[in-house]
mmCIF file of C-alpha atoms in Angstrom:
data_model
loop_
_atom_site.group_PDB
_atom_site.id
_atom_site.type_symbol
_atom_site.label_atom_id
_atom_site.label_comp_id
_atom_site.label_asym_id
_atom_site.label_seq_id
_atom_site.Cartn_x
_atom_site.Cartn_y
_atom_site.Cartn_z
ATOM 1 C CA MET X 9 258.043 -156.007 -165.801
ATOM 2 C CA THR X 10 255.518 -157.092 -163.384
ATOM 3 C CA THR X 11 252.188 -154.533 -162.639
ATOM 4 C CA PRO X 12 252.219 -153.112 -159.223
ATOM 5 C CA LEU X 13 249.161 -154.608 -157.611
ATOM 6 C CA THR X 14 246.472 -153.207 -155.458
ATOM 7 C CA PRO X 15 244.655 -154.510 -152.398
ATOM 8 C CA ILE X 16 241.385 -153.923 -152.146
ATOM 9 C CA THR X 17 238.907 -154.328 -149.811
ATOM 10 C CA VAL X 18 234.782 -154.343 -150.328
ATOM 11 C CA ILE X 19 232.881 -153.620 -147.164
ATOM 12 C CA CYS X 20 229.215 -154.463 -148.936
ATOM 13 C CA ASP X 21 226.215 -155.274 -147.483
ATOM 14 C CA CYS X 22 224.704 -156.575 -151.073
ATOM 15 C CA PRO X 23 225.495 -159.842 -152.571
ATOM 16 C CA LEU X 24 224.373 -158.683 -155.592
ATOM 17 C CA PHE X 25 226.600 -155.478 -156.007
ATOM 18 C CA LEU X 26 229.342 -157.439 -154.538
ATOM 19 C CA HIS X 27 229.416 -159.730 -157.306
ATOM 20 C CA GLY X 28 229.163 -157.211 -159.751
ATOM 21 C CA LEU X 29 232.444 -154.757 -157.851
ATOM 22 C CA ALA X 30 234.526 -158.432 -158.064
ATOM 23 C CA HIS X 31 233.432 -158.837 -162.028
ATOM 24 C CA VAL X 32 234.622 -155.409 -162.755
ATOM 25 C CA ILE X 33 237.816 -155.475 -160.838
ATOM 26 C CA ASN X 34 239.337 -158.637 -160.738
ATOM 27 C CA PRO X 35 240.048 -159.272 -164.036
ATOM 28 C CA GLU X 36 241.965 -156.325 -164.318
ATOM 29 C CA PRO X 37 245.906 -156.671 -163.763
ATOM 30 C CA ASP X 38 246.728 -154.175 -161.479
ATOM 31 C CA LEU X 39 243.537 -154.505 -159.173
ATOM 32 C CA GLN X 40 242.200 -157.423 -156.975
ATOM 33 C CA ILE X 41 240.017 -157.320 -154.032
ATOM 34 C CA VAL X 42 241.648 -159.377 -151.238
ATOM 35 C CA THR X 43 238.759 -159.183 -148.972
ATOM 36 C CA ALA X 44 235.030 -158.569 -149.131
ATOM 37 C CA VAL X 45 232.705 -158.683 -146.236
ATOM 38 C CA SER X 46 229.527 -157.930 -145.424
ATOM 39 C CA ARG X 47 229.608 -155.688 -141.872
ATOM 40 C CA VAL X 48 232.199 -153.534 -140.678
ATOM 41 C CA GLY X 49 233.368 -155.629 -137.648
ATOM 42 C CA ASP X 50 234.506 -157.956 -140.100
ATOM 43 C CA HIS X 51 236.859 -155.756 -141.837
ATOM 44 C CA TYR X 52 238.813 -155.208 -138.511
ATOM 45 C CA SER X 53 239.183 -158.569 -137.385
ATOM 46 C CA ASP X 54 240.472 -159.881 -141.206
ATOM 47 C CA ARG X 55 244.579 -158.420 -141.133
ATOM 48 C CA ASN X 56 244.886 -159.215 -145.020
ATOM 49 C CA GLY X 57 242.703 -155.921 -145.721
ATOM 50 C CA GLY X 58 242.920 -153.736 -148.779
ATOM 51 C CA GLU X 59 245.006 -150.170 -148.796
ATOM 52 C CA VAL X 60 241.971 -148.840 -150.873
ATOM 53 C CA VAL X 61 238.298 -149.689 -149.055
ATOM 54 C CA LEU X 62 235.111 -149.726 -151.144
ATOM 55 C CA LEU X 63 232.132 -148.622 -148.735
ATOM 56 C CA ASN X 64 228.670 -149.233 -150.033
ATOM 57 C CA LEU X 65 226.295 -150.427 -146.765
ATOM 58 C CA GLN X 66 222.711 -149.603 -146.852
ATOM 59 C CA MET X 67 222.749 -147.326 -143.394
ATOM 60 C CA PRO X 68 222.366 -143.274 -142.921
ATOM 61 C CA THR X 69 224.836 -141.189 -144.084
ATOM 62 C CA TRP X 70 225.650 -140.052 -140.811
ATOM 63 C CA GLU X 71 226.812 -143.451 -139.934
ATOM 64 C CA THR X 72 228.517 -143.983 -143.051
ATOM 65 C CA SER X 73 230.348 -141.169 -141.912
ATOM 66 C CA SER X 74 231.584 -142.440 -138.934
ATOM 67 C CA VAL X 75 232.744 -145.652 -140.495
ATOM 68 C CA VAL X 76 234.261 -143.558 -143.010
ATOM 69 C CA SER X 77 236.376 -141.796 -140.364
ATOM 70 C CA GLN X 78 237.224 -144.745 -138.346
ATOM 71 C CA LEU X 79 238.869 -146.662 -141.634
ATOM 72 C CA HIS X 80 240.768 -143.178 -142.507
ATOM 73 C CA LEU X 81 242.187 -143.598 -139.119
ATOM 74 C CA GLN X 82 243.523 -146.819 -139.676
ATOM 75 C CA GLY X 83 245.331 -145.312 -142.728
ATOM 76 C CA HIS X 84 243.141 -146.900 -145.803
ATOM 77 C CA ALA X 85 241.924 -144.580 -148.313
ATOM 78 C CA VAL X 86 238.245 -144.789 -148.542
ATOM 79 C CA ILE X 87 235.950 -144.811 -151.430
ATOM 80 C CA VAL X 88 232.247 -144.434 -150.641
ATOM 81 C CA LEU X 89 229.716 -146.029 -153.410
ATOM 82 C CA SER X 90 226.370 -144.406 -152.433
ATOM 83 C CA VAL X 91 222.946 -144.042 -153.913
ATOM 84 C CA SER X 92 222.687 -140.091 -152.233
ATOM 85 C CA GLU X 93 224.223 -137.948 -154.784
ATOM 86 C CA THR X 94 222.922 -135.195 -152.075
ATOM 87 C CA GLN X 95 225.813 -132.335 -151.703
ATOM 88 C CA SER X 96 225.322 -132.573 -147.414
ATOM 89 C CA ASP X 97 225.727 -136.192 -147.561
ATOM 90 C CA VAL X 98 228.834 -136.075 -149.959
ATOM 91 C CA VAL X 99 230.466 -133.070 -147.580
ATOM 92 C CA LEU X 100 230.199 -135.095 -144.494
ATOM 93 C CA CYS X 101 231.591 -138.583 -146.232
ATOM 94 C CA ILE X 102 234.956 -136.153 -147.297
ATOM 95 C CA LYS X 103 235.137 -134.433 -144.064
ATOM 96 C CA ALA X 104 235.481 -137.839 -142.718
ATOM 97 C CA GLY X 105 238.020 -138.803 -144.630
ATOM 98 C CA ALA X 106 237.174 -140.294 -148.054
ATOM 99 C CA ARG X 107 239.041 -140.119 -150.532
ATOM 100 C CA GLY X 108 236.810 -140.633 -153.238
ATOM 101 C CA TYR X 109 232.817 -140.456 -153.570
ATOM 102 C CA LEU X 110 230.633 -142.344 -156.508
ATOM 103 C CA GLY X 111 227.233 -142.644 -156.873
ATOM 104 C CA GLN X 112 224.636 -144.729 -158.371
ATOM 105 C CA ARG X 113 225.150 -143.838 -162.333
ATOM 106 C CA ILE X 114 228.930 -144.475 -162.907
ATOM 107 C CA SER X 115 230.102 -146.565 -165.269
ATOM 108 C CA GLU X 116 232.410 -149.436 -164.897
ATOM 109 C CA ALA X 117 235.528 -147.566 -166.724
ATOM 110 C CA GLU X 118 234.763 -144.616 -164.087
ATOM 111 C CA LEU X 119 235.052 -146.939 -160.614
ATOM 112 C CA LEU X 120 237.939 -148.525 -162.078
ATOM 113 C CA THR X 121 239.485 -144.891 -162.616
ATOM 114 C CA ALA X 122 238.670 -144.069 -159.504
ATOM 115 C CA ILE X 123 239.986 -146.743 -157.735
ATOM 116 C CA ARG X 124 243.322 -145.939 -159.460
ATOM 117 C CA ALA X 125 243.571 -142.454 -158.648
ATOM 118 C CA VAL X 126 242.629 -143.091 -154.826
ATOM 119 C CA ALA X 127 245.094 -145.714 -155.124
ATOM 120 C CA THR X 128 247.915 -143.229 -156.261
ATOM 121 C CA GLY X 129 247.538 -140.699 -153.055
ATOM 122 C CA HIS X 130 244.589 -138.763 -155.209
ATOM 123 C CA SER X 131 240.983 -138.043 -154.941
ATOM 124 C CA TYR X 132 237.970 -138.938 -157.313
ATOM 125 C CA PHE X 133 234.687 -138.163 -157.052
ATOM 126 C CA SER X 134 232.131 -138.999 -159.543
ATOM 127 C CA THR X 135 230.969 -136.885 -162.699
ATOM 128 C CA HIS X 136 227.780 -136.198 -161.170
ATOM 129 C CA VAL X 137 229.191 -134.678 -157.842
ATOM 130 C CA ASN X 138 232.552 -133.136 -159.288
ATOM 131 C CA GLY X 139 231.785 -129.812 -159.765
ATOM 132 C CA ARG X 140 230.019 -128.766 -156.813
ATOM 133 C CA VAL X 141 231.612 -126.925 -153.787
ATOM 134 C CA LEU X 142 233.210 -129.561 -151.907
ATOM 135 C CA PRO X 143 235.451 -129.426 -148.862
ATOM 136 C CA ALA X 144 239.120 -130.778 -149.668
ATOM 137 C CA PRO X 145 239.789 -134.344 -148.596
ATOM 138 C CA PRO X 146 241.954 -134.978 -145.640
ATOM 139 C CA LEU X 147 245.561 -136.387 -145.727
ATOM 140 C CA HIS X 148 245.870 -139.829 -146.428
ATOM 141 C CA ILE X 149 248.742 -141.190 -144.781
ATOM 142 C CA THR X 150 250.154 -144.638 -145.582
ATOM 143 C CA ASP X 151 251.045 -147.094 -142.856
ATOM 144 C CA ARG X 152 254.896 -146.833 -143.151
ATOM 145 C CA GLU X 153 254.236 -143.056 -143.268
ATOM 146 C CA ARG X 154 252.132 -143.097 -139.620
ATOM 147 C CA GLN X 155 255.034 -145.258 -138.246
ATOM 148 C CA ILE X 156 257.963 -142.771 -139.358
ATOM 149 C CA LEU X 157 255.535 -140.231 -138.270
ATOM 150 C CA GLN X 158 255.055 -141.355 -134.613
ATOM 151 C CA LEU X 159 258.951 -141.978 -134.722
ATOM 152 C CA VAL X 160 259.811 -138.414 -135.339
ATOM 153 C CA ALA X 161 257.248 -137.348 -132.806
ATOM 154 C CA ASN X 162 258.743 -139.387 -130.209
ATOM 155 C CA GLY X 163 261.815 -137.591 -130.985
ATOM 156 C CA ALA X 164 264.088 -140.231 -132.971
ATOM 157 C CA THR X 165 266.590 -139.110 -135.442
ATOM 158 C CA ASP X 166 266.439 -140.111 -139.101
ATOM 159 C CA ARG X 167 269.488 -142.898 -138.372
ATOM 160 C CA GLU X 168 267.297 -143.973 -135.402
ATOM 161 C CA ILE X 169 264.242 -144.475 -137.816
ATOM 162 C CA ALA X 170 265.912 -146.195 -140.482
ATOM 163 C CA ALA X 171 267.270 -148.817 -137.453
ATOM 164 C CA LYS X 172 263.568 -149.096 -135.773
ATOM 165 C CA LEU X 173 261.922 -150.245 -139.154
ATOM 166 C CA ASN X 174 265.122 -152.044 -140.905
ATOM 167 C CA ILE X 175 265.276 -149.707 -143.674
ATOM 168 C CA THR X 176 267.996 -147.103 -145.312
ATOM 169 C CA GLU X 177 268.194 -143.467 -143.995
ATOM 170 C CA ASN X 178 267.429 -142.534 -147.995
ATOM 171 C CA THR X 179 264.028 -144.362 -147.599
ATOM 172 C CA VAL X 180 262.973 -142.322 -144.497
ATOM 173 C CA HIS X 181 263.864 -139.612 -146.268
ATOM 174 C CA SER X 182 261.875 -140.601 -149.198
ATOM 175 C CA HIS X 183 259.048 -140.719 -146.833
ATOM 176 C CA LEU X 184 259.495 -137.710 -145.091
ATOM 177 C CA ASP X 185 259.793 -135.881 -148.584
ATOM 178 C CA ARG X 186 256.309 -137.368 -149.332
ATOM 179 C CA LEU X 187 254.797 -136.274 -145.836
ATOM 180 C CA ARG X 188 256.314 -132.803 -146.332
ATOM 181 C CA SER X 189 254.564 -132.585 -149.872
ATOM 182 C CA LYS X 190 251.514 -134.029 -148.673
ATOM 183 C CA SER X 191 251.290 -131.733 -145.813
ATOM 184 C CA GLY X 192 253.328 -128.818 -146.647
ATOM 185 C CA SER X 193 254.813 -129.532 -143.229
ATOM 186 C CA HIS X 194 258.456 -128.785 -144.220
ATOM 187 C CA ARG X 195 260.143 -128.038 -140.700
ATOM 188 C CA ARG X 196 260.203 -131.557 -138.292
ATOM 189 C CA ALA X 197 257.900 -129.571 -135.708
ATOM 190 C CA ASP X 198 255.223 -129.140 -138.029
ATOM 191 C CA LEU X 199 255.527 -133.153 -139.048
ATOM 192 C CA THR X 200 255.285 -133.649 -134.677
ATOM 193 C CA ARG X 201 252.648 -131.419 -134.718
ATOM 194 C CA LEU X 202 250.834 -133.503 -137.745
ATOM 195 C CA ALA X 203 251.641 -136.800 -135.613
ATOM 196 C CA LEU X 204 249.640 -135.373 -132.622
ATOM 197 C CA ARG X 205 246.705 -134.157 -135.090
ATOM 198 C CA TYR X 206 246.726 -137.689 -135.951
ATOM 199 C CA GLY X 207 247.356 -139.231 -132.532
ATOM 200 C CA LEU X 208 250.682 -140.848 -133.156
ATOM 201 C CA THR X 209 252.010 -140.400 -130.395
ATOM 202 C CA GLY X 210 253.726 -143.033 -127.649
ATOM 203 C CA ASP X 211 255.104 -146.419 -128.136
#
């Protein structure tokens, strides 16, 4: 059976560090760097970006958290790679939407563990960060889930959503069940409010 491949985007302004990430990640059968850029703006113009984004930029943490927020709202699962392990910096990035935060002392094995954890909808914080009082990461919603939430907010029925997205009603139900499980929102009205929170209304 073919191993599902997790596409990864790396935004890193250090060529040597980027080379090291590629050396660790690309030999893995289930992981592949599909986009590697040195600036955030280059990522926005690339349509082949990965679902997991590794972010390593030499900038103040408040600027990094702003980038994390933008990527999170686009539906990406973001892992911040940082030299800082200060709790305030970690908390700032988590509140902005980071699903993972790794300090500079991580091993290759821990990097791979973190990517796989985040790719499957979990969060991961390096052992030097974990154990501190940290906020819960914001909800991660996939592109398909965002589409379905938007249609729910616009009043579409499950049948109409299936027709619009060219998928089966059972698939719609599966996505809605995952959204309910992730968010704890069990009623349709709750899902509509969730869509409003993420700005998923209108056409």
